[in-house]
């Protein structure tokens, strides 16, 4: 499949689905003359039409001229694995922030990230230790934004 | 005239408070660094530095963000000159002659002229900005919902058509932006739309969460592919960062021509720095007596795009400040950050809060001077930062990005959203779908729908209303024209290709 074909199908699918959902929206008793449905329907229509044009144009194009697109999952698997790990790590970080506190959770997150991209242990440890401490001091104390202290609690300094 | 000077006086009294002055210096410095690092554009830079402004009052926040934005414009060319890798798209042209100058042993001269012409372009742009904003803001005050809607449609269409590339992909990106923007409670009827029963989505998707995901995190994903790359950089051969009187005279004409051009291009939505730099470079090459020297280290080839770039970043502030319409990804991020602090740029800002609007303009003039002072004597230590390897940069960017997300709502659900947007942004980049139309539609979506519905209510549901009002019809006509131009040019290009 070519790039344009994939994008076109995406437009058809998203535009169609979105419009269908917009048509099912309830109409409330108190509202302006237009209501909540019309605008989303236009938007969905634009997406659907753009997708349709892309697909039709690709089909009209002779087979030899089409440039086949590949995500290169196999060749770039190292990149995709890193992306998936980052997503998983990021979500886990979000869940651990409140219970563990900013400093500890961020240390964990940074250790995870740095060891994922590099094997230099000393450098990685230094970054993972310094980043949370420096940002904590800057944001929590100098810029007075509140960050969760978590289980470290009173151990962290107030300025 | 008197009004302008009175306003500027208010502006300078705001800009020169110690607090704001300090932040101009810090912001300019951080911006320069961010702009310099390859693969980290100004939009990413502003997005990850937003948390700094959370505790500030709106004026200081806006001043700081402008300084970051502006610093990034100065910094963008450092990497072009030294390692032939542009810091962002608007620094691509600087590679053409900047890097050859470095190879000829003139790196110091190239860095010097780039800083000086950035300063020059910025100052010219600023003066234009001062004279332009008030008339535009006054005119915009008279706009009704129909005019506003048509103007927004013009801005969005122009972003799609002027950004080049595939028209349909551009419109699809715009529609995707609107789709995400409609998630949440509908302010006019109070019903929930497209929330899929998820409680956290009831208030809609936070614009800045989307921006951090689409720009900062997706940018890191893209860079995972180039982890092994090492930068070879020799800073000992730079020499003195200075511009001789002779070189200045040689470049003066280029700067004078490039600055107004850059400003005008910057005002137009969807054009921005990249187009301005290419246009000014082509113009200088065309006018030059020895065009064969371009591309081999002609100093004018650095001066012209650099002046145009900074003038265009001033031009981009005209629609942002007076109409509340951003013309690029970076200005869209700035708008998002301001709205979170409760400031809504637009014509009313100049009436209700002249100290904010003019304070920002004045502080940009101050910032311009500060940045020249940062970029000339400190050029060499700054350039050394280019040696920071990617494996250190990427985790730091991710750390900042996630921290910034957390500060927005203190909600861990936003971490899920940020990663979703990052995956989506990465996918769209792979498929070559342009991001700016999506981002603009996302931030302007609510305003577009509101004005559309208000106008339709006034007219009793008659769509012709938008064409019956002269100004509104003009805006729609221009939108149609930009579309027609795109199609015409496309047809011409494809004929040429055959």
XYZ file of N, CA, C and O in Angstrom, chain B residues 312-383:
288
model
N 10.260 37.785 10.305
C 9.016 37.036 10.146
C 8.473 36.586 11.496
O 7.264 36.490 11.690
N 9.363 36.314 12.472
C 8.846 35.916 13.778
C 8.151 37.096 14.463
O 7.255 36.892 15.272
N 8.530 38.335 14.128
C 7.793 39.506 14.629
C 6.454 39.611 13.906
O 5.426 39.894 14.517
N 6.485 39.372 12.591
C 5.251 39.424 11.816
C 4.227 38.436 12.332
O 3.033 38.747 12.419
N 4.700 37.252 12.732
C 3.787 36.219 13.224
C 3.053 36.658 14.486
O 1.991 36.126 14.818
N 3.636 37.629 15.205
C 2.984 38.097 16.431
C 1.793 39.013 16.140
O 0.960 39.222 17.009
N 1.719 39.574 14.926
C 0.598 40.470 14.615
C -0.735 39.730 14.705
O -1.593 40.103 15.509
N -0.934 38.639 13.926
C -2.212 37.941 14.070
C -2.391 37.326 15.458
O -3.521 37.256 15.958
N -1.296 36.894 16.072
C -1.430 36.274 17.397
C -1.946 37.271 18.424
O -2.896 37.010 19.149
N -1.303 38.444 18.496
C -1.674 39.410 19.530
C -2.985 40.123 19.214
O -3.794 40.372 20.105
N -3.214 40.489 17.948
C -4.379 41.320 17.652
C -5.643 40.515 17.385
O -6.734 40.981 17.640
N -5.509 39.305 16.841
C -6.696 38.534 16.486
C -6.827 37.251 17.295
O -7.865 36.600 17.275
N -5.758 36.892 18.001
C -5.787 35.625 18.721
C -5.668 34.445 17.777
O -6.080 33.344 18.101
N -5.143 34.671 16.575
C -4.978 33.584 15.608
C -3.491 33.296 15.429
O -2.755 34.128 14.922
N -3.019 32.126 15.846
C -1.614 31.807 15.636
C -1.389 31.351 14.206
O -2.293 30.806 13.579
N -0.215 31.614 13.664
C 0.064 31.232 12.285
C 0.977 30.036 12.173
O 1.222 29.544 11.093
N 1.504 29.544 13.293
C 2.449 28.429 13.233
C 2.320 27.581 14.491
O 1.640 27.960 15.439
N 2.988 26.435 14.465
C 2.951 25.560 15.628
C 3.446 26.259 16.887
O 2.828 26.168 17.948
N 4.552 26.992 16.756
C 5.139 27.643 17.927
C 4.198 28.690 18.514
O 3.973 28.727 19.728
N 3.641 29.556 17.651
C 2.750 30.587 18.185
C 1.473 29.950 18.733
O 0.873 30.483 19.664
N 1.066 28.797 18.184
C -0.095 28.098 18.725
C 0.187 27.621 20.148
O -0.666 27.735 21.034
N 1.394 27.102 20.377
C 1.745 26.672 21.732
C 1.727 27.861 22.682
O 1.230 27.780 23.811
N 2.245 29.002 22.215
C 2.249 30.196 23.070
C 0.827 30.610 23.412
O 0.519 30.950 24.554
N -0.062 30.560 22.410
C -1.453 30.915 22.646
C -2.077 29.979 23.683
O -2.776 30.429 24.601
N -1.787 28.677 23.544
C -2.330 27.708 24.492
C -1.882 28.007 25.916
O -2.672 27.972 26.861
N -0.596 28.319 26.066
C -0.056 28.605 27.393
C -0.693 29.859 27.973
O -1.012 29.926 29.166
N -0.919 30.865 27.137
C -1.522 32.107 27.622
C -2.955 31.890 28.058
O -3.398 32.403 29.089
N -3.700 31.098 27.262
C -5.095 30.871 27.601
C -5.206 30.157 28.933
O -6.124 30.387 29.700
N -4.215 29.286 29.210
C -4.245 28.604 30.492
C -4.055 29.581 31.644
O -4.575 29.395 32.735
N -3.295 30.647 31.394
C -3.075 31.650 32.443
C -4.195 32.681 32.478
O -4.142 33.649 33.236
N -5.207 32.494 31.636
C -6.356 33.391 31.658
C -6.208 34.631 30.796
O -6.987 35.562 30.915
N -5.205 34.652 29.911
C -5.069 35.786 28.998
C -5.561 35.347 27.638
O -5.163 34.303 27.136
N -6.452 36.107 27.039
C -6.925 35.783 25.697
C -6.458 36.846 24.745
O -7.027 37.928 24.710
N -5.401 36.576 23.957
C -4.967 37.586 23.003
C -6.078 37.883 21.999
O -6.893 37.015 21.703
N -6.099 39.092 21.508
C -7.153 39.520 20.595
C -7.307 41.016 20.728
O -6.598 41.636 21.532
N -8.203 41.600 19.949
C -8.310 43.064 19.963
C -8.609 43.625 21.349
O -8.153 44.710 21.704
N -9.363 42.863 22.132
C -9.753 43.351 23.457
C -8.544 43.507 24.376
O -8.523 44.370 25.244
N -7.521 42.669 24.131
C -6.320 42.736 24.966
C -5.704 44.130 24.920
O -5.252 44.663 25.936
N -5.696 44.742 23.723
C -5.095 46.068 23.585
C -5.907 47.135 24.304
O -5.376 48.141 24.742
N -7.228 46.914 24.418
C -8.077 47.885 25.106
C -8.045 47.705 26.608
O -7.879 48.659 27.361
N -8.214 46.438 27.019
C -8.361 46.184 28.445
C -7.016 46.124 29.162
O -6.890 46.565 30.290
N -6.031 45.521 28.522
C -4.734 45.358 29.181
C -3.610 45.872 28.298
O -2.759 45.097 27.870
N -3.570 47.192 28.046
C -2.484 47.692 27.191
C -1.121 47.371 27.789
O -0.149 47.170 27.047
N -1.046 47.281 29.115
C 0.275 47.037 29.722
C 0.795 45.648 29.339
O 2.002 45.472 29.186
N -0.108 44.671 29.156
C 0.361 43.344 28.741
C 0.793 43.395 27.279
O 1.912 43.034 26.927
N -0.112 43.889 26.428
C 0.167 43.873 24.993
C 1.422 44.670 24.662
O 2.328 44.188 23.981
N 1.492 45.882 25.183
C 2.646 46.722 24.837
C 3.879 46.360 25.628
O 5.004 46.557 25.172
N 3.668 45.806 26.829
C 4.809 45.341 27.622
C 5.570 44.259 26.868
O 6.799 44.210 26.875
N 4.802 43.402 26.209
C 5.426 42.322 25.456
C 6.218 42.878 24.281
O 7.362 42.491 24.037
N 5.617 43.824 23.567
C 6.301 44.400 22.413
C 7.588 45.094 22.849
O 8.661 44.897 22.266
N 7.489 45.869 23.925
C 8.682 46.568 24.419
C 9.733 45.573 24.895
O 10.927 45.737 24.628
N 9.274 44.517 25.569
C 10.253 43.567 26.105
C 10.938 42.807 24.979
O 12.067 42.346 25.129
N 10.246 42.691 23.832
C 10.913 42.029 22.718
C 12.029 42.891 22.156
O 13.054 42.383 21.692
N 11.835 44.207 22.202
C 12.919 45.088 21.765
C 14.106 44.935 22.706
O 15.255 44.809 22.262
N 13.808 44.930 24.018
C 14.876 44.738 24.993
C 15.542 43.380 24.757
O 16.769 43.264 24.732
N 14.694 42.368 24.539
C 15.200 41.018 24.329
C 16.122 40.927 23.128
O 17.118 40.196 23.142
N 15.781 41.669 22.108
C 16.593 41.664 20.897
C 18.016 42.128 21.207
O 18.994 41.532 20.753
N 18.123 43.192 21.995
C 19.440 43.697 22.379
C 20.162 42.667 23.243
O 21.335 42.348 23.026
N 19.421 42.109 24.223
C 20.020 41.121 25.122
C 20.553 39.935 24.326
O 21.660 39.446 24.558
N 19.770 39.489 23.339
C 20.178 38.319 22.566
C 21.405 38.596 21.710
O 22.239 37.710 21.524
N 21.507 39.815 21.221
C 22.713 40.159 20.469
C 23.918 40.061 21.400
O 24.964 39.522 21.043
N 23.743 40.557 22.634
C 24.830 40.510 23.606
C 25.156 39.073 24.002
O 26.303 38.738 24.265
N 24.124 38.204 24.067
C 24.390 36.800 24.393
C 25.109 36.132 23.231
O 26.078 35.403 23.398
N 24.634 36.401 22.010
C 25.094 35.622 20.872
C 26.430 36.032 20.293
O 27.054 35.253 19.588
N 26.892 37.240 20.563
C 28.213 37.600 20.036
C 29.323 37.116 20.958
O 30.088 36.228 20.580
N 29.428 37.612 22.199
C 30.572 37.190 23.008
C 30.485 35.740 23.490
O 31.504 35.095 23.675
N 29.242 35.246 23.672
C 29.125 33.899 24.225
C 28.955 32.840 23.148
O 28.653 31.683 23.437
N 29.139 33.221 21.903
C 28.877 32.278 20.813
C 29.662 30.981 20.963
O 29.110 29.892 20.803
N 30.940 31.080 21.305
C 31.769 29.871 21.332
C 31.363 28.908 22.455
O 31.126 27.733 22.192
N 31.229 29.394 23.720
C 30.759 28.439 24.736
C 29.378 27.853 24.411
O 29.131 26.688 24.681
N 28.499 28.645 23.797
C 27.176 28.131 23.455
C 27.265 27.016 22.419
O 26.595 25.995 22.534
N 28.111 27.246 21.417
C 28.234 26.259 20.343
C 28.735 24.924 20.883
O 28.393 23.862 20.382
